[in-house]
Amino acid sequence: MMKKIIKQIIALTALLLFMPAAPVRVFASFEDLGAGARAAGMANAFTAIADDAYAVYYNPAGLAGLRNPEVASSMGKMFMNLSDNSDIGDTNLMMAYPLKFAVLGIGVKNFALDGYYGENQYAFAAARRFRYFDMGVSLKQMTVEYGSTKYTANAIDNNTGLAGGAGDPVFDSGLSKSGFGADAGILKNSGDMRFGISLQNIVAPDMGIKETYKLPLRIKTGMALIKPGYKLSGEYNKEDAGGGFRLGAEVNVLTFFRLRGGFEYGPDIANISAGASYRMNLFSFDYAFTLPLSGVEGTLGNHWIGLSVRFGELPEQVMASEKTIREPGAAREKKDPMTEKIRKLTLKNMKRLYLLALAAEKRGEYENARRYHQQVIFYNVPTVVSGDPEIMELISKSREAQDKHGDRVSSAPTDIELMKKHFSAATEYYKNKEYEKAVKEWKKVLEIDPAHKLSLAKIALAEEELAKEKEQDKLKRKKEHFSKATVYYIKGEYAQAIKEWQKVLELDPSHELSRRKIMQAQEKLK
């Protein structure tokens, strides 16, 4: 495909330079050259991944998975070192912003052969997560522009072969053309696998300058394996009568450093790609390189650089990769806001455990106190704040308390003993089919340990049994009321019969037989 667009651009230049005035078909192709350094490093096999702001371009459904605002931009130099010294570039800016009802995205993309030709896209996308899949759409305003040169203003005459001083008739209606298009996409997660479909140009604008040329429908189907340490992606892209394959991979070499690679193959194209990124706090710096193996010769390939900023909470792996900065007192105020937020949250949780330990000591529950102090001492402190003086002081105080009360015995039952007591009582109630009492006892266990999985599971079982009992009781009462109503009806006591059937409807409003019987009884009363 890259070969195709280069041939079109060079052919256009040749036409403007050497051909006589003639009814030539000139159009913008808007080829799928990708957008962004990250995806470029994976050979643009990004349809099933689409997990950053560039989802606006690759698959708008990917926006639904974003939980923080994100801004990304990249610049690419295409087919460097061509023999005619063509300056071909691609720049873009993508933004994503999550709202309660959807995630919105905006994209701006420009592809240009300096001074001769340019393509601009302005996209607005929206995506939402549904129960079984994510879906997104993107509306695009697209413009193609041709440079105003002495060749467009002074076309060569078809008969004489000389410049006639007249403009090229191809551009009688202007040097640019705009149109509106639309894309749509779907993503489906299934365990570690992710499946994606992207339909580009489902609304196809007419981008022909002199003749009609509607952009072709581009169908991308992809799948990806997403693991904590790596991502593998493959896709098949179909456009017109042809199609091509793309394979890409991304590996976390270090918590802050990633490597990428990819391969693309199609009827007119074969490329290999490589890339890397460095993550620092909220920022990610990306580079990618694509080398054509066929189609375009004598080129040093495409080179991309990119920068993205993801606001909000930092991923755990990014936190762990940051260097610890041990700054006392006022120097802490110079830390970035995210680090300070992490510090405050960690302190809050550790202080809660420390205060629980002190309260247990006052009650004489020394086993519980030791347990809380141990949780403080071995708390999983994020690396970025592990040297904070207040955190270190809390750990030191808990260690001192452990040494001071290490051998003392509680005068009150421990939490573990209480949990055993309530759990045993609940089990006994459950055996005797006293499910409500069993649930109450298991909930007392959860008050001591909210994460006690066995109690949670037992409560679920007991509640299922309660639901069955209620349903059986409801069915029993329906039968009783219906039987009474039938007896009353046979005796000719129609008013009493109606009351009983109404009780059936109160229990089951969809009970049509009772409704018909009431109507029959009402007829008898007339």
Coordinates of C-alpha atoms in Angstrom, one line a residue:
M1 CA 0.0 0.0 0.0
M2 CA 2.9 2.4 0.7
K3 CA 4.2 1.6 -2.7
K4 CA 0.8 2.6 -4.2
I5 CA 0.7 6.0 -2.5
I6 CA 4.3 6.8 -3.4
K7 CA 3.6 5.9 -7.0
Q8 CA 0.5 8.1 -7.0
I9 CA 2.3 11.1 -5.5
I10 CA 5.3 10.7 -7.9
A11 CA 3.0 10.2 -10.8
L12 CA 1.1 13.4 -9.8
T13 CA 4.3 15.4 -9.7
A14 CA 5.3 14.0 -13.1
L15 CA 1.9 14.9 -14.6
L16 CA 2.2 18.4 -13.3
L17 CA 5.7 18.8 -14.6
F18 CA 5.7 17.1 -18.0
M19 CA 2.2 16.1 -19.3
P20 CA 0.1 18.3 -21.6
A21 CA -3.3 19.5 -20.4
A22 CA -5.7 16.6 -20.5
P23 CA -8.7 15.2 -18.6
V24 CA -6.5 13.4 -16.0
R25 CA -8.1 11.6 -13.0
V26 CA -6.4 13.0 -9.8
F27 CA -7.4 11.9 -6.3
A28 CA -6.3 11.6 -2.8
S29 CA -5.9 8.0 -1.6
F30 CA -5.7 8.3 2.2
E31 CA -3.8 5.1 2.4
D32 CA -3.5 3.2 5.7
L33 CA 0.0 4.2 6.7
G34 CA -0.8 4.2 10.4
A35 CA -0.6 6.8 13.1
G36 CA 1.7 6.9 16.1
A37 CA 5.2 5.5 16.9
R38 CA 3.9 2.8 19.2
A39 CA 1.6 1.1 16.7
A40 CA 4.2 1.7 13.9
G41 CA 6.7 -0.4 15.9
M42 CA 4.3 -3.3 15.8
A43 CA 3.7 -3.0 12.0
N44 CA 0.4 -1.2 12.8
A45 CA -1.1 -4.5 14.0
F46 CA -3.2 -2.6 16.5
T47 CA -6.8 -3.3 15.7
A48 CA -7.3 -5.7 18.5
I49 CA -5.1 -3.8 21.0
A50 CA -6.2 -0.2 20.6
D51 CA -5.6 0.6 24.2
D52 CA -4.4 4.2 24.0
A53 CA -5.5 7.5 22.5
Y54 CA -4.6 6.2 19.0
A55 CA -7.7 4.1 19.2
V56 CA -9.4 7.1 17.5
Y57 CA -7.6 6.1 14.3
Y58 CA -7.2 2.3 14.6
N59 CA -10.3 1.2 16.3
P60 CA -12.6 3.6 18.1
A61 CA -14.0 0.8 20.3
G62 CA -10.7 0.8 22.1
L63 CA -11.4 4.1 23.7
A64 CA -14.0 2.4 26.0
G65 CA -11.3 0.8 28.0
L66 CA -9.5 4.0 28.9
R67 CA -10.0 5.2 32.5
N68 CA -7.8 8.3 32.4
P69 CA -7.5 11.3 30.1
E70 CA -4.7 10.9 27.6
V71 CA -2.9 13.0 25.0
A72 CA -0.5 11.6 22.4
S73 CA 1.4 13.1 19.5
S74 CA 3.8 11.7 17.0
M75 CA 5.8 12.8 13.9
G76 CA 7.0 10.5 11.1
K77 CA 9.4 11.0 8.3
M78 CA 8.4 8.6 5.5
F79 CA 10.6 6.9 2.9
M80 CA 13.7 8.9 3.8
N81 CA 16.6 9.2 1.3
L82 CA 14.4 8.8 -1.9
S83 CA 16.4 9.7 -5.0
D84 CA 14.3 12.8 -5.7
N85 CA 14.8 14.1 -2.1
S86 CA 11.1 14.1 -1.5
D87 CA 10.1 15.4 2.0
I88 CA 7.2 13.2 3.0
G89 CA 5.9 13.5 6.5
D90 CA 3.1 12.5 8.8
T91 CA 2.1 14.3 12.0
N92 CA -0.8 13.7 14.3
L93 CA -2.4 14.6 17.6
M94 CA -4.8 12.3 19.5
M95 CA -6.7 13.0 22.7
A96 CA -9.1 10.8 24.8
Y97 CA -11.3 11.9 27.8
P98 CA -13.4 9.5 29.8
L99 CA -16.9 10.6 30.9
K100 CA -19.6 8.7 32.9
F101 CA -21.6 7.8 29.8
A102 CA -18.8 7.2 27.3
V103 CA -15.2 7.9 26.4
L104 CA -14.7 10.7 23.9
G105 CA -11.7 11.1 21.5
I106 CA -10.4 13.7 19.1
G107 CA -7.8 13.1 16.4
V108 CA -5.9 15.4 14.0
K109 CA -3.7 13.8 11.3
N110 CA -1.7 15.3 8.4
F111 CA 0.2 13.6 5.6
A112 CA 2.1 15.7 3.2
L113 CA 4.6 15.8 0.3
D114 CA 6.1 19.2 1.1
G115 CA 4.9 21.8 -1.4
Y116 CA 2.9 19.5 -3.6
Y117 CA 0.4 17.4 -1.8
G118 CA -1.4 17.1 1.5
E119 CA -4.1 15.1 3.3
N120 CA -5.8 16.2 6.5
Q121 CA -8.1 14.3 8.8
Y122 CA -10.1 15.7 11.8
A123 CA -11.9 13.0 13.7
F124 CA -14.3 13.0 16.6
A125 CA -14.9 9.6 18.3
A126 CA -17.0 8.1 21.0
A127 CA -17.0 4.7 22.6
R128 CA -18.9 2.8 25.3
R129 CA -18.5 -0.5 27.2
F130 CA -21.5 -2.8 26.9
R131 CA -22.1 -6.0 28.7
Y132 CA -20.4 -8.3 26.2
F133 CA -18.3 -6.0 24.1
D134 CA -17.0 -2.5 23.5
M135 CA -18.2 -0.4 20.6
G136 CA -17.1 2.9 19.1
V137 CA -17.7 5.2 16.2
S138 CA -15.6 8.0 14.6
L139 CA -16.8 10.8 12.4
K140 CA -14.1 12.3 10.1
Q141 CA -13.7 15.5 8.1
M142 CA -11.2 14.8 5.4
T143 CA -9.4 17.2 3.1
V144 CA -7.0 16.7 0.2
E145 CA -4.9 19.7 -1.1
Y146 CA -2.6 20.2 -4.0
G147 CA 0.1 22.8 -3.9
S148 CA -0.2 25.9 -6.1
T149 CA 2.9 25.8 -8.3
K150 CA 3.9 27.2 -11.7
Y151 CA 3.0 23.8 -13.2
T152 CA -0.6 23.9 -12.0
A153 CA -1.0 27.5 -13.1
N154 CA 0.8 27.1 -16.5
A155 CA -0.1 23.8 -18.0
I156 CA 1.6 22.3 -21.0
D157 CA -0.5 22.3 -24.2
N158 CA -1.5 18.9 -25.5
N159 CA -0.9 19.9 -29.1
T160 CA 2.2 22.0 -29.0
G161 CA 4.0 20.4 -26.0
L162 CA 4.7 23.9 -24.7
A163 CA 3.4 25.8 -21.7
G164 CA 0.4 27.8 -22.8
G165 CA 0.0 30.1 -19.9
A166 CA -3.4 28.5 -18.9
G167 CA -4.1 26.7 -15.7
D168 CA -4.4 22.9 -15.6
P169 CA -8.1 22.0 -16.3
V170 CA -7.9 19.2 -13.7
F171 CA -7.9 22.0 -11.1
D172 CA -10.6 24.2 -12.6
S173 CA -12.8 23.6 -9.5
G174 CA -9.9 24.3 -7.1
L175 CA -6.8 22.8 -5.6
S176 CA -8.6 21.1 -2.7
K177 CA -11.5 18.8 -1.9
S178 CA -13.2 18.0 1.4
G179 CA -15.6 15.3 2.5
F180 CA -17.1 13.6 5.6
G181 CA -16.6 10.0 6.5
A182 CA -17.1 7.6 9.3
D183 CA -15.5 4.6 11.0
A184 CA -16.8 2.0 13.5
G185 CA -15.2 -0.7 15.6
I186 CA -15.9 -3.5 18.1
L187 CA -13.7 -5.1 20.7
K188 CA -14.4 -8.3 22.6
N189 CA -12.4 -9.5 25.6
S190 CA -12.2 -13.2 26.4
G191 CA -9.7 -14.1 29.1
D192 CA -6.3 -13.2 27.8
M193 CA -7.5 -13.0 24.3
R194 CA -8.9 -9.9 22.6
F195 CA -10.8 -9.7 19.3
G196 CA -11.3 -6.6 17.2
I197 CA -13.1 -5.5 14.0
S198 CA -12.6 -2.0 12.5
L199 CA -14.6 -0.8 9.6
Q200 CA -13.0 2.3 8.1
N201 CA -14.8 4.5 5.5
I202 CA -18.2 2.9 6.2
V203 CA -19.4 6.3 5.2
A204 CA -17.1 7.0 2.2
P205 CA -16.5 10.6 1.1
D206 CA -15.9 11.6 -2.5
M207 CA -12.3 12.9 -2.6
G208 CA -12.0 13.2 -6.4
I209 CA -10.8 16.6 -7.7
K210 CA -12.2 16.3 -11.3
E211 CA -13.8 12.9 -11.3
T212 CA -15.7 11.1 -8.6
Y213 CA -13.5 9.0 -6.3
K214 CA -15.0 7.5 -3.2
L215 CA -12.6 6.1 -0.6
P216 CA -12.8 2.3 -0.5
L217 CA -14.2 0.4 2.5
R218 CA -11.4 -1.0 4.6
I219 CA -12.2 -4.0 6.8
K220 CA -9.7 -4.9 9.6
T221 CA -10.1 -8.0 11.7
G222 CA -7.6 -8.8 14.4
M223 CA -6.9 -10.8 17.5
A224 CA -4.4 -10.3 20.3
L225 CA -3.0 -12.2 23.2
I226 CA -2.5 -9.8 26.1
K227 CA -0.3 -10.9 29.1
P228 CA 1.2 -8.8 31.9
G229 CA 4.6 -9.0 30.3
Y230 CA 3.9 -8.9 26.6
K231 CA 1.3 -8.5 23.9
L232 CA 1.0 -10.4 20.6
S233 CA -1.2 -9.2 17.8
G234 CA -2.2 -10.3 14.3
E235 CA -4.7 -9.0 11.8
Y236 CA -6.0 -9.3 8.3
N237 CA -6.9 -6.1 6.4
K238 CA -9.1 -6.2 3.3
E239 CA -9.5 -3.3 0.9
D240 CA -11.0 -3.5 -2.6
A241 CA -10.1 -6.9 -4.0
G242 CA -6.8 -7.2 -2.1
G243 CA -5.8 -7.9 1.5
G244 CA -2.7 -8.1 3.7
F245 CA -1.5 -9.5 7.0
R246 CA 0.1 -7.7 9.9
L247 CA 1.8 -9.3 12.9
G248 CA 3.1 -7.3 15.9
A249 CA 4.6 -7.9 19.4
E250 CA 5.3 -5.7 22.4
V251 CA 7.5 -6.9 25.3
N252 CA 8.1 -5.3 28.7
V253 CA 11.9 -5.7 29.0
L254 CA 11.9 -3.6 32.2
T255 CA 9.1 -2.0 34.1
F256 CA 9.8 1.3 32.3
F257 CA 11.2 0.0 29.0
R258 CA 9.5 -1.8 26.2
L259 CA 10.6 -3.3 22.8
R260 CA 8.4 -3.8 19.8
G261 CA 8.6 -5.6 16.5
G262 CA 6.3 -6.4 13.6
F263 CA 5.9 -7.7 10.0
E264 CA 3.5 -6.7 7.3
Y265 CA 2.9 -8.5 4.0
G266 CA 0.5 -7.9 1.2
P267 CA 0.2 -8.0 -2.6
D268 CA 2.2 -4.8 -3.1
I269 CA 4.0 -4.5 0.2
A270 CA 6.4 -6.2 2.6
N271 CA 7.7 -4.3 5.7
I272 CA 9.5 -5.1 8.9
S273 CA 9.2 -2.8 11.9
A274 CA 10.9 -2.3 15.2
G275 CA 10.3 0.2 18.1
A276 CA 10.9 1.0 21.7
S277 CA 9.5 3.1 24.5
Y278 CA 10.7 4.6 27.7
R279 CA 8.1 5.4 30.4
M280 CA 8.8 8.2 33.0
N281 CA 6.0 9.1 35.4
L282 CA 3.0 10.2 33.3
F283 CA 5.1 10.4 30.1
S284 CA 6.0 7.8 27.5
F285 CA 8.6 8.4 24.8
D286 CA 8.3 6.2 21.7
Y287 CA 10.4 5.5 18.6
A288 CA 9.7 3.3 15.6
F289 CA 11.4 2.3 12.4
T290 CA 9.8 0.6 9.4
L291 CA 11.9 -0.8 6.5
P292 CA 10.3 -1.7 3.2
L293 CA 11.5 -5.1 1.9
S294 CA 9.7 -4.6 -1.4
G295 CA 7.8 -1.9 -3.3
V296 CA 10.0 1.1 -2.5
E297 CA 13.7 0.8 -3.2
G298 CA 16.7 3.0 -2.1
T299 CA 15.1 4.3 1.0
L300 CA 16.2 4.4 4.6
G301 CA 12.6 3.6 5.7
N302 CA 10.1 5.4 7.9
H303 CA 11.1 6.9 11.2
W304 CA 8.6 7.8 13.9
I305 CA 9.0 9.6 17.3
G306 CA 6.1 10.1 19.7
L307 CA 5.2 11.4 23.1
S308 CA 2.1 10.4 25.1
V309 CA 0.8 11.7 28.5
R310 CA -1.6 9.6 30.5
F311 CA -3.1 11.6 33.4
G312 CA -4.5 10.1 36.6
E313 CA -3.3 7.0 38.5
L314 CA 0.0 5.5 37.6
P315 CA 0.2 1.8 36.8
E316 CA 1.9 -0.3 39.6
Q317 CA 4.7 -1.3 37.3
V318 CA 5.5 2.4 36.7
M319 CA 5.5 3.2 40.4
A320 CA 7.9 0.3 41.0
S321 CA 10.3 1.6 38.4
E322 CA 10.6 5.0 39.8
K323 CA 13.6 5.9 41.9
T324 CA 13.0 6.4 45.6
I325 CA 13.6 10.0 46.6
R326 CA 14.3 10.5 50.3
E327 CA 13.6 14.1 51.1
P328 CA 12.8 15.3 54.6
G329 CA 10.2 17.9 55.7
A330 CA 9.6 20.8 53.3
A331 CA 11.5 19.2 50.4
R332 CA 8.6 16.8 50.1
E333 CA 6.4 19.5 48.8
K334 CA 8.5 19.6 45.6
K335 CA 7.5 16.0 44.7
D336 CA 5.0 15.6 41.9
P337 CA 1.3 15.5 42.9
M338 CA 0.9 11.8 42.1
T339 CA 3.7 10.8 44.4
E340 CA 2.2 12.8 47.2
K341 CA -1.2 11.2 46.6
I342 CA 0.4 7.8 46.9
R343 CA 2.2 8.8 50.1
K344 CA -1.0 10.1 51.8
L345 CA -3.0 7.0 50.9
T346 CA -0.2 4.6 52.2
L347 CA 0.1 6.6 55.4
K348 CA -3.7 6.6 55.9
N349 CA -3.9 2.8 55.6
M350 CA -0.8 2.2 57.8
K351 CA -2.1 4.6 60.5
R352 CA -5.4 2.8 60.6
L353 CA -3.7 -0.5 61.3
Y354 CA -1.5 1.1 63.9
L355 CA -4.5 2.6 65.7
L356 CA -6.3 -0.7 65.6
A357 CA -3.2 -2.2 67.3
L358 CA -3.2 0.4 70.0
A359 CA -7.0 -0.1 70.6
A360 CA -6.4 -3.9 70.9
E361 CA -3.6 -3.3 73.5
K362 CA -6.0 -1.2 75.6
R363 CA -8.6 -3.9 75.6
G364 CA -5.9 -6.5 76.6
E365 CA -6.2 -8.3 73.2
Y366 CA -2.4 -8.7 72.7
E367 CA -2.6 -11.4 70.0
N368 CA -4.8 -9.1 67.9
A369 CA -2.4 -6.2 68.7
R370 CA 0.6 -8.2 67.5
R371 CA -1.3 -9.1 64.3
Y372 CA -2.0 -5.5 63.5
H373 CA 1.6 -4.4 64.3
Q374 CA 2.9 -7.1 62.0
Q375 CA 0.6 -5.8 59.2
V376 CA 2.2 -2.3 59.7
I377 CA 5.8 -3.7 59.7
F378 CA 5.3 -5.8 56.6
Y379 CA 3.0 -3.4 54.7
N380 CA 3.6 -3.4 51.0
V381 CA 4.9 0.2 50.7
P382 CA 5.2 1.5 47.1
T383 CA 8.8 2.0 46.1
V384 CA 8.3 5.7 45.3
V385 CA 7.5 6.5 49.0
S386 CA 9.4 3.7 50.8
G387 CA 11.9 6.2 52.3
D388 CA 9.3 8.6 53.7
P389 CA 10.1 9.6 57.3
E390 CA 6.5 9.3 58.6
I391 CA 6.2 5.8 57.1
M392 CA 9.5 4.7 58.6
E393 CA 8.5 6.1 62.0
L394 CA 5.2 4.1 62.0
I395 CA 7.1 0.9 61.2
S396 CA 9.7 1.6 64.0
K397 CA 6.9 2.2 66.5
S398 CA 5.2 -1.1 65.6
R399 CA 8.5 -2.9 66.0
E400 CA 9.0 -1.4 69.5
A401 CA 5.5 -2.4 70.5
Q402 CA 6.1 -6.0 69.3
D403 CA 9.2 -6.2 71.5
K404 CA 7.3 -4.7 74.5
H405 CA 4.2 -6.9 74.4
G406 CA 5.6 -9.9 72.6
D407 CA 5.0 -12.4 75.4
R408 CA 1.8 -11.0 76.9
V409 CA -1.4 -13.1 76.7
S410 CA -4.8 -11.7 75.9
S411 CA -7.4 -11.4 78.6
A412 CA -10.1 -11.5 76.0
P413 CA -10.8 -14.0 73.2
T414 CA -8.8 -13.3 70.0
D415 CA -10.4 -12.5 66.6
I416 CA -9.5 -15.9 65.4
E417 CA -11.3 -17.6 68.3
L418 CA -14.4 -15.4 67.8
M419 CA -14.4 -16.3 64.1
K420 CA -14.2 -20.0 64.9
K421 CA -17.1 -19.6 67.3
H422 CA -19.4 -17.8 64.8
F423 CA -18.4 -20.1 62.0
S424 CA -19.2 -23.2 64.0
A425 CA -22.6 -21.8 65.1
A426 CA -23.4 -20.9 61.5
T427 CA -22.5 -24.4 60.3
E428 CA -24.8 -25.9 62.9
Y429 CA -27.7 -23.6 61.9
Y430 CA -27.2 -24.5 58.2
K431 CA -27.4 -28.2 59.0
N432 CA -30.7 -27.7 60.8
K433 CA -31.9 -25.6 57.8
E434 CA -32.1 -22.5 59.9
Y435 CA -30.6 -20.5 57.0
E436 CA -31.4 -16.9 58.3
K437 CA -29.6 -17.6 61.6
A438 CA -26.7 -19.2 59.7
V439 CA -26.3 -16.1 57.5
K440 CA -26.3 -13.8 60.6
E441 CA -23.4 -15.9 62.1
W442 CA -21.3 -15.9 58.9
K443 CA -21.8 -12.1 58.6
K444 CA -20.3 -11.8 62.1
V445 CA -17.3 -13.6 60.8
L446 CA -17.1 -11.1 57.9
E447 CA -17.2 -8.2 60.4
I448 CA -13.9 -9.5 61.8
D449 CA -12.4 -10.5 58.5
P450 CA -14.3 -9.0 55.4
A451 CA -12.1 -11.1 53.0
H452 CA -13.1 -14.5 54.6
K453 CA -13.8 -16.3 51.3
L454 CA -15.4 -19.4 52.9
S455 CA -17.9 -17.3 54.8
L456 CA -18.8 -15.4 51.7
A457 CA -19.4 -18.7 49.8
K458 CA -21.4 -20.1 52.6
I459 CA -23.7 -17.0 52.8
A460 CA -24.3 -17.3 49.0
L461 CA -25.4 -21.0 49.5
A462 CA -27.6 -20.1 52.4
E463 CA -29.2 -17.3 50.5
E464 CA -29.9 -19.7 47.6
E465 CA -31.6 -22.1 50.0
L466 CA -33.6 -19.2 51.5
A467 CA -34.7 -18.2 48.0
K468 CA -35.8 -21.8 47.3
E469 CA -37.8 -21.9 50.6
K470 CA -39.5 -18.7 49.8
E471 CA -40.4 -19.9 46.3
Q472 CA -41.7 -23.2 47.7
D473 CA -43.7 -21.3 50.3
K474 CA -45.1 -19.0 47.6
L475 CA -46.1 -22.0 45.5
K476 CA -47.8 -23.7 48.4
R477 CA -49.8 -20.6 49.3
K478 CA -50.9 -20.1 45.7
K479 CA -52.2 -23.7 45.6
E480 CA -54.0 -23.2 49.0
H481 CA -55.7 -19.9 47.9
F482 CA -56.7 -21.4 44.5
S483 CA -58.2 -24.5 46.1
K484 CA -60.2 -22.4 48.5
A485 CA -61.4 -20.2 45.7
T486 CA -62.5 -23.2 43.7
V487 CA -64.4 -24.6 46.7
Y488 CA -66.1 -21.2 47.2
Y489 CA -67.0 -21.0 43.5
I490 CA -68.6 -24.5 43.6
K491 CA -70.6 -23.5 46.6
G492 CA -71.8 -20.4 44.9
E493 CA -69.9 -18.0 47.3
Y494 CA -68.5 -16.0 44.4
A495 CA -67.4 -13.0 46.4
Q496 CA -65.3 -15.2 48.7
A497 CA -63.9 -17.0 45.6
I498 CA -62.9 -13.7 44.0
K499 CA -61.0 -12.7 47.2
E500 CA -59.0 -16.0 47.2
W501 CA -58.1 -15.7 43.5
Q502 CA -57.0 -12.1 44.1
K503 CA -54.6 -13.4 46.7
V504 CA -53.2 -15.7 44.1
L505 CA -52.6 -12.7 41.8
E506 CA -50.9 -10.9 44.6
L507 CA -48.4 -13.7 44.8
D508 CA -48.2 -14.2 41.1
P509 CA -49.6 -11.3 38.9
S510 CA -49.0 -13.4 35.8
H511 CA -51.4 -16.2 36.9
E512 CA -53.9 -16.0 34.0
L513 CA -56.1 -18.8 35.2
S514 CA -57.0 -16.9 38.4
R515 CA -57.7 -13.8 36.3
R516 CA -60.1 -15.6 34.1
K517 CA -61.8 -17.3 37.1
I518 CA -62.3 -13.8 38.7
M519 CA -64.0 -12.6 35.5
Q520 CA -66.3 -15.7 35.6
A521 CA -67.2 -15.2 39.2
Q522 CA -67.9 -11.5 38.6
E523 CA -70.3 -12.5 35.8
K524 CA -72.1 -14.8 38.2
L525 CA -72.5 -11.9 40.7
K526 CA -74.3 -9.7 38.1

